[in-house]
């Protein structure tokens, strides 16, 4: 658990299309086996320390002829951004995916002191 004492807390959020492979015949729609897509997300302003990031699917367009398999994550989280990650495997066919995210953490204040 992260605990913040006397800090200014910032919340940044977004809803981003990670990919759309149906029209272009991309590998998420036509491929088999392990597949992964990443999208780099940049926060609207840097956090003071690495924030907590929550991700979820806001849209997934899947083929009904195969099992639905998905693994989603926020990876490579830094003070300035992170990677939205969508993975699937086997015969799952994914036409498109959109993911929402929310980052919560310490942000700087104009009242902060910096000692050198």
PDB file of N, CA and C in Angstrom, residues 11-65:
ATOM      1  N   UNK A  11      -4.601  12.800 -10.181  1.00  0.00           N
ATOM      2  CA  UNK A  11      -5.237  11.697 -10.899  1.00  0.00           C
ATOM      3  C   UNK A  11      -5.235  12.064 -12.370  1.00  0.00           C
ATOM      4  N   UNK A  12      -4.672  11.193 -13.190  1.00  0.00           N
ATOM      5  CA  UNK A  12      -4.692  11.371 -14.639  1.00  0.00           C
ATOM      6  C   UNK A  12      -5.413  10.159 -15.210  1.00  0.00           C
ATOM      7  N   UNK A  13      -6.105  10.327 -16.320  1.00  0.00           N
ATOM      8  CA  UNK A  13      -6.837   9.196 -16.883  1.00  0.00           C
ATOM      9  C   UNK A  13      -6.983   9.354 -18.381  1.00  0.00           C
ATOM     10  N   UNK A  14      -7.295   8.237 -19.046  1.00  0.00           N
ATOM     11  CA  UNK A  14      -7.485   8.261 -20.488  1.00  0.00           C
ATOM     12  C   UNK A  14      -8.237   7.042 -20.969  1.00  0.00           C
ATOM     13  N   UNK A  15      -8.592   7.087 -22.246  1.00  0.00           N
ATOM     14  CA  UNK A  15      -9.296   5.997 -22.920  1.00  0.00           C
ATOM     15  C   UNK A  15      -8.684   5.926 -24.320  1.00  0.00           C
ATOM     16  N   UNK A  16      -7.847   4.922 -24.572  1.00  0.00           N
ATOM     17  CA  UNK A  16      -7.042   4.880 -25.780  1.00  0.00           C
ATOM     18  C   UNK A  16      -7.256   3.611 -26.588  1.00  0.00           C
ATOM     19  N   UNK A  17      -7.359   3.779 -27.901  1.00  0.00           N
ATOM     20  CA  UNK A  17      -7.392   2.617 -28.783  1.00  0.00           C
ATOM     21  C   UNK A  17      -5.988   2.033 -28.832  1.00  0.00           C
ATOM     22  N   UNK A  18      -5.881   0.758 -28.524  1.00  0.00           N
ATOM     23  CA  UNK A  18      -4.577   0.092 -28.536  1.00  0.00           C
ATOM     24  C   UNK A  18      -4.275  -0.427 -29.943  1.00  0.00           C
ATOM     25  N   UNK A  19      -5.299  -0.976 -30.624  1.00  0.00           N
ATOM     26  CA  UNK A  19      -5.140  -1.402 -32.015  1.00  0.00           C
ATOM     27  C   UNK A  19      -6.507  -1.645 -32.637  1.00  0.00           C
ATOM     28  N   UNK A  20      -6.513  -1.686 -33.978  1.00  0.00           N
ATOM     29  CA  UNK A  20      -7.690  -2.053 -34.764  1.00  0.00           C
ATOM     30  C   UNK A  20      -7.174  -2.853 -35.956  1.00  0.00           C
ATOM     31  N   UNK A  21      -7.278  -4.176 -35.881  1.00  0.00           N
ATOM     32  CA  UNK A  21      -6.662  -5.059 -36.877  1.00  0.00           C
ATOM     33  C   UNK A  21      -7.637  -5.674 -37.871  1.00  0.00           C
ATOM     34  N   UNK A  22      -8.927  -5.528 -37.667  1.00  0.00           N
ATOM     35  CA  UNK A  22      -9.894  -6.188 -38.535  1.00  0.00           C
ATOM     36  C   UNK A  22      -9.787  -5.701 -39.986  1.00  0.00           C
ATOM     37  N   UNK A  23      -9.869  -4.404 -40.193  1.00  0.00           N
ATOM     38  CA  UNK A  23      -9.867  -3.848 -41.557  1.00  0.00           C
ATOM     39  C   UNK A  23      -8.523  -4.033 -42.260  1.00  0.00           C
ATOM     40  N   UNK A  24      -7.430  -3.991 -41.486  1.00  0.00           N
ATOM     41  CA  UNK A  24      -6.100  -4.080 -42.095  1.00  0.00           C
ATOM     42  C   UNK A  24      -5.575  -5.506 -42.183  1.00  0.00           C
ATOM     43  N   UNK A  25      -6.297  -6.479 -41.604  1.00  0.00           N
ATOM     44  CA  UNK A  25      -5.830  -7.865 -41.625  1.00  0.00           C
ATOM     45  C   UNK A  25      -4.619  -8.089 -40.752  1.00  0.00           C
ATOM     46  N   UNK A  26      -4.486  -7.307 -39.669  1.00  0.00           N
ATOM     47  CA  UNK A  26      -3.343  -7.419 -38.767  1.00  0.00           C
ATOM     48  C   UNK A  26      -3.303  -8.739 -38.037  1.00  0.00           C
ATOM     49  N   UNK A  27      -2.168  -9.000 -37.394  1.00  0.00           N
ATOM     50  CA  UNK A  27      -1.939 -10.315 -36.775  1.00  0.00           C
ATOM     51  C   UNK A  27      -2.831 -10.601 -35.569  1.00  0.00           C
ATOM     52  N   UNK A  28      -3.382  -9.605 -34.916  1.00  0.00           N
ATOM     53  CA  UNK A  28      -4.319  -9.897 -33.828  1.00  0.00           C
ATOM     54  C   UNK A  28      -5.599 -10.527 -34.374  1.00  0.00           C
ATOM     55  N   UNK A  29      -5.945 -10.188 -35.615  1.00  0.00           N
ATOM     56  CA  UNK A  29      -7.149 -10.731 -36.247  1.00  0.00           C
ATOM     57  C   UNK A  29      -6.849 -12.003 -37.033  1.00  0.00           C
ATOM     58  N   UNK A  30      -5.710 -12.076 -37.690  1.00  0.00           N
ATOM     59  CA  UNK A  30      -5.410 -13.199 -38.578  1.00  0.00           C
ATOM     60  C   UNK A  30      -4.411 -14.194 -37.993  1.00  0.00           C
ATOM     61  N   UNK A  31      -3.684 -13.815 -36.951  1.00  0.00           N
ATOM     62  CA  UNK A  31      -2.608 -14.652 -36.433  1.00  0.00           C
ATOM     63  C   UNK A  31      -3.057 -15.712 -35.458  1.00  0.00           C
ATOM     64  N   UNK A  32      -2.092 -16.544 -35.073  1.00  0.00           N
ATOM     65  CA  UNK A  32      -2.293 -17.590 -34.072  1.00  0.00           C
ATOM     66  C   UNK A  32      -1.107 -17.563 -33.125  1.00  0.00           C
ATOM     67  N   UNK A  33      -1.288 -18.147 -31.965  1.00  0.00           N
ATOM     68  CA  UNK A  33      -0.198 -18.195 -30.994  1.00  0.00           C
ATOM     69  C   UNK A  33      -0.135 -16.921 -30.164  1.00  0.00           C
ATOM     70  N   UNK A  34       0.980 -16.754 -29.457  1.00  0.00           N
ATOM     71  CA  UNK A  34       1.158 -15.600 -28.578  1.00  0.00           C
ATOM     72  C   UNK A  34       1.324 -14.328 -29.388  1.00  0.00           C
ATOM     73  N   UNK A  35       0.551 -13.313 -29.022  1.00  0.00           N
ATOM     74  CA  UNK A  35       0.633 -12.001 -29.673  1.00  0.00           C
ATOM     75  C   UNK A  35       0.505 -10.917 -28.620  1.00  0.00           C
ATOM     76  N   UNK A  36       1.146  -9.790 -28.875  1.00  0.00           N
ATOM     77  CA  UNK A  36       1.146  -8.692 -27.913  1.00  0.00           C
ATOM     78  C   UNK A  36       1.123  -7.363 -28.646  1.00  0.00           C
ATOM     79  N   UNK A  37       0.406  -6.408 -28.078  1.00  0.00           N
ATOM     80  CA  UNK A  37       0.428  -5.030 -28.570  1.00  0.00           C
ATOM     81  C   UNK A  37       0.665  -4.114 -27.382  1.00  0.00           C
ATOM     82  N   UNK A  38       1.468  -3.071 -27.600  1.00  0.00           N
ATOM     83  CA  UNK A  38       1.782  -2.068 -26.587  1.00  0.00           C
ATOM     84  C   UNK A  38       1.479  -0.689 -27.137  1.00  0.00           C
ATOM     85  N   UNK A  39       1.029   0.183 -26.266  1.00  0.00           N
ATOM     86  CA  UNK A  39       0.851   1.583 -26.624  1.00  0.00           C
ATOM     87  C   UNK A  39       1.460   2.425 -25.517  1.00  0.00           C
ATOM     88  N   UNK A  40       2.379   3.302 -25.889  1.00  0.00           N
ATOM     89  CA  UNK A  40       3.010   4.196 -24.918  1.00  0.00           C
ATOM     90  C   UNK A  40       2.041   5.310 -24.546  1.00  0.00           C
ATOM     91  N   UNK A  41       1.896   5.530 -23.249  1.00  0.00           N
ATOM     92  CA  UNK A  41       1.036   6.576 -22.718  1.00  0.00           C
ATOM     93  C   UNK A  41       1.912   7.573 -21.976  1.00  0.00           C
ATOM     94  N   UNK A  42       1.709   8.855 -22.265  1.00  0.00           N
ATOM     95  CA  UNK A  42       2.430   9.913 -21.562  1.00  0.00           C
ATOM     96  C   UNK A  42       1.423  10.664 -20.690  1.00  0.00           C
ATOM     97  N   UNK A  43       1.753  10.823 -19.401  1.00  0.00           N
ATOM     98  CA  UNK A  43       0.871  11.546 -18.502  1.00  0.00           C
ATOM     99  C   UNK A  43       0.810  13.020 -18.905  1.00  0.00           C
ATOM    100  N   UNK A  44      -0.280  13.697 -18.538  1.00  0.00           N
ATOM    101  CA  UNK A  44      -0.439  15.112 -18.893  1.00  0.00           C
ATOM    102  C   UNK A  44       0.592  15.984 -18.182  1.00  0.00           C
ATOM    103  N   UNK A  45       1.092  15.530 -17.046  1.00  0.00           N
ATOM    104  CA  UNK A  45       2.233  16.160 -16.369  1.00  0.00           C
ATOM    105  C   UNK A  45       2.895  15.088 -15.514  1.00  0.00           C
ATOM    106  N   UNK A  46       4.185  15.238 -15.227  1.00  0.00           N
ATOM    107  CA  UNK A  46       4.875  14.200 -14.458  1.00  0.00           C
ATOM    108  C   UNK A  46       4.364  14.094 -13.025  1.00  0.00           C
ATOM    109  N   UNK A  47       4.377  12.875 -12.506  1.00  0.00           N
ATOM    110  CA  UNK A  47       4.123  12.639 -11.087  1.00  0.00           C
ATOM    111  C   UNK A  47       5.433  12.838 -10.341  1.00  0.00           C
ATOM    112  N   UNK A  48       5.346  13.063  -9.059  1.00  0.00           N
ATOM    113  CA  UNK A  48       6.540  13.256  -8.222  1.00  0.00           C
ATOM    114  C   UNK A  48       7.272  11.934  -7.984  1.00  0.00           C
ATOM    115  N   UNK A  49       6.511  10.853  -7.910  1.00  0.00           N
ATOM    116  CA  UNK A  49       7.057   9.503  -7.763  1.00  0.00           C
ATOM    117  C   UNK A  49       6.209   8.585  -8.648  1.00  0.00           C
ATOM    118  N   UNK A  50       6.613   7.341  -8.770  1.00  0.00           N
ATOM    119  CA  UNK A  50       5.889   6.413  -9.645  1.00  0.00           C
ATOM    120  C   UNK A  50       4.463   6.221  -9.117  1.00  0.00           C
ATOM    121  N   UNK A  51       3.453   6.517  -9.955  1.00  0.00           N
ATOM    122  CA  UNK A  51       2.061   6.407  -9.508  1.00  0.00           C
ATOM    123  C   UNK A  51       1.555   4.971  -9.584  1.00  0.00           C
ATOM    124  N   UNK A  52       0.403   4.743  -8.990  1.00  0.00           N
ATOM    125  CA  UNK A  52      -0.323   3.489  -9.166  1.00  0.00           C
ATOM    126  C   UNK A  52      -1.185   3.640 -10.414  1.00  0.00           C
ATOM    127  N   UNK A  53      -1.161   2.627 -11.288  1.00  0.00           N
ATOM    128  CA  UNK A  53      -1.910   2.692 -12.545  1.00  0.00           C
ATOM    129  C   UNK A  53      -2.854   1.503 -12.622  1.00  0.00           C
ATOM    130  N   UNK A  54      -4.106   1.787 -12.914  1.00  0.00           N
ATOM    131  CA  UNK A  54      -5.149   0.764 -13.092  1.00  0.00           C
ATOM    132  C   UNK A  54      -5.587   0.793 -14.550  1.00  0.00           C
ATOM    133  N   UNK A  55      -5.711  -0.373 -15.179  1.00  0.00           N
ATOM    134  CA  UNK A  55      -6.182  -0.448 -16.565  1.00  0.00           C
ATOM    135  C   UNK A  55      -7.380  -1.383 -16.658  1.00  0.00           C
ATOM    136  N   UNK A  56      -8.229  -1.124 -17.656  1.00  0.00           N
ATOM    137  CA  UNK A  56      -9.368  -2.004 -17.917  1.00  0.00           C
ATOM    138  C   UNK A  56      -9.735  -1.907 -19.395  1.00  0.00           C
ATOM    139  N   UNK A  57     -10.471  -2.893 -19.865  1.00  0.00           N
ATOM    140  CA  UNK A  57     -10.954  -2.872 -21.243  1.00  0.00           C
ATOM    141  C   UNK A  57     -12.201  -2.004 -21.319  1.00  0.00           C
ATOM    142  N   UNK A  58     -12.232  -1.080 -22.265  1.00  0.00           N
ATOM    143  CA  UNK A  58     -13.450  -0.302 -22.488  1.00  0.00           C
ATOM    144  C   UNK A  58     -14.141  -0.750 -23.774  1.00  0.00           C
ATOM    145  N   UNK A  59     -13.394  -1.423 -24.652  1.00  0.00           N
ATOM    146  CA  UNK A  59     -13.981  -2.013 -25.855  1.00  0.00           C
ATOM    147  C   UNK A  59     -13.096  -3.175 -26.290  1.00  0.00           C
ATOM    148  N   UNK A  60     -13.717  -4.298 -26.535  1.00  0.00           N
ATOM    149  CA  UNK A  60     -12.994  -5.389 -27.195  1.00  0.00           C
ATOM    150  C   UNK A  60     -13.941  -6.041 -28.168  1.00  0.00           C
ATOM    151  N   UNK A  61     -13.500  -6.127 -29.378  1.00  0.00           N
ATOM    152  CA  UNK A  61     -14.275  -6.674 -30.484  1.00  0.00           C
ATOM    153  C   UNK A  61     -13.604  -7.994 -30.850  1.00  0.00           C
ATOM    154  N   UNK A  62     -14.242  -9.100 -30.458  1.00  0.00           N
ATOM    155  CA  UNK A  62     -13.650 -10.427 -30.578  1.00  0.00           C
ATOM    156  C   UNK A  62     -14.477 -11.299 -31.508  1.00  0.00           C
ATOM    157  N   UNK A  63     -13.811 -12.236 -32.168  1.00  0.00           N
ATOM    158  CA  UNK A  63     -14.492 -13.218 -32.997  1.00  0.00           C
ATOM    159  C   UNK A  63     -15.186 -14.235 -32.093  1.00  0.00           C
ATOM    160  N   UNK A  64     -16.420 -14.571 -32.431  1.00  0.00           N
ATOM    161  CA  UNK A  64     -17.176 -15.518 -31.606  1.00  0.00           C
ATOM    162  C   UNK A  64     -16.814 -16.975 -31.875  1.00  0.00           C
ATOM    163  N   UNK A  65     -16.021 -17.235 -32.915  1.00  0.00           N
ATOM    164  CA  UNK A  65     -15.698 -18.606 -33.292  1.00  0.00           C
ATOM    165  C   UNK A  65     -14.553 -19.237 -32.528  1.00  0.00           C
TER     166      UNK A  65
END
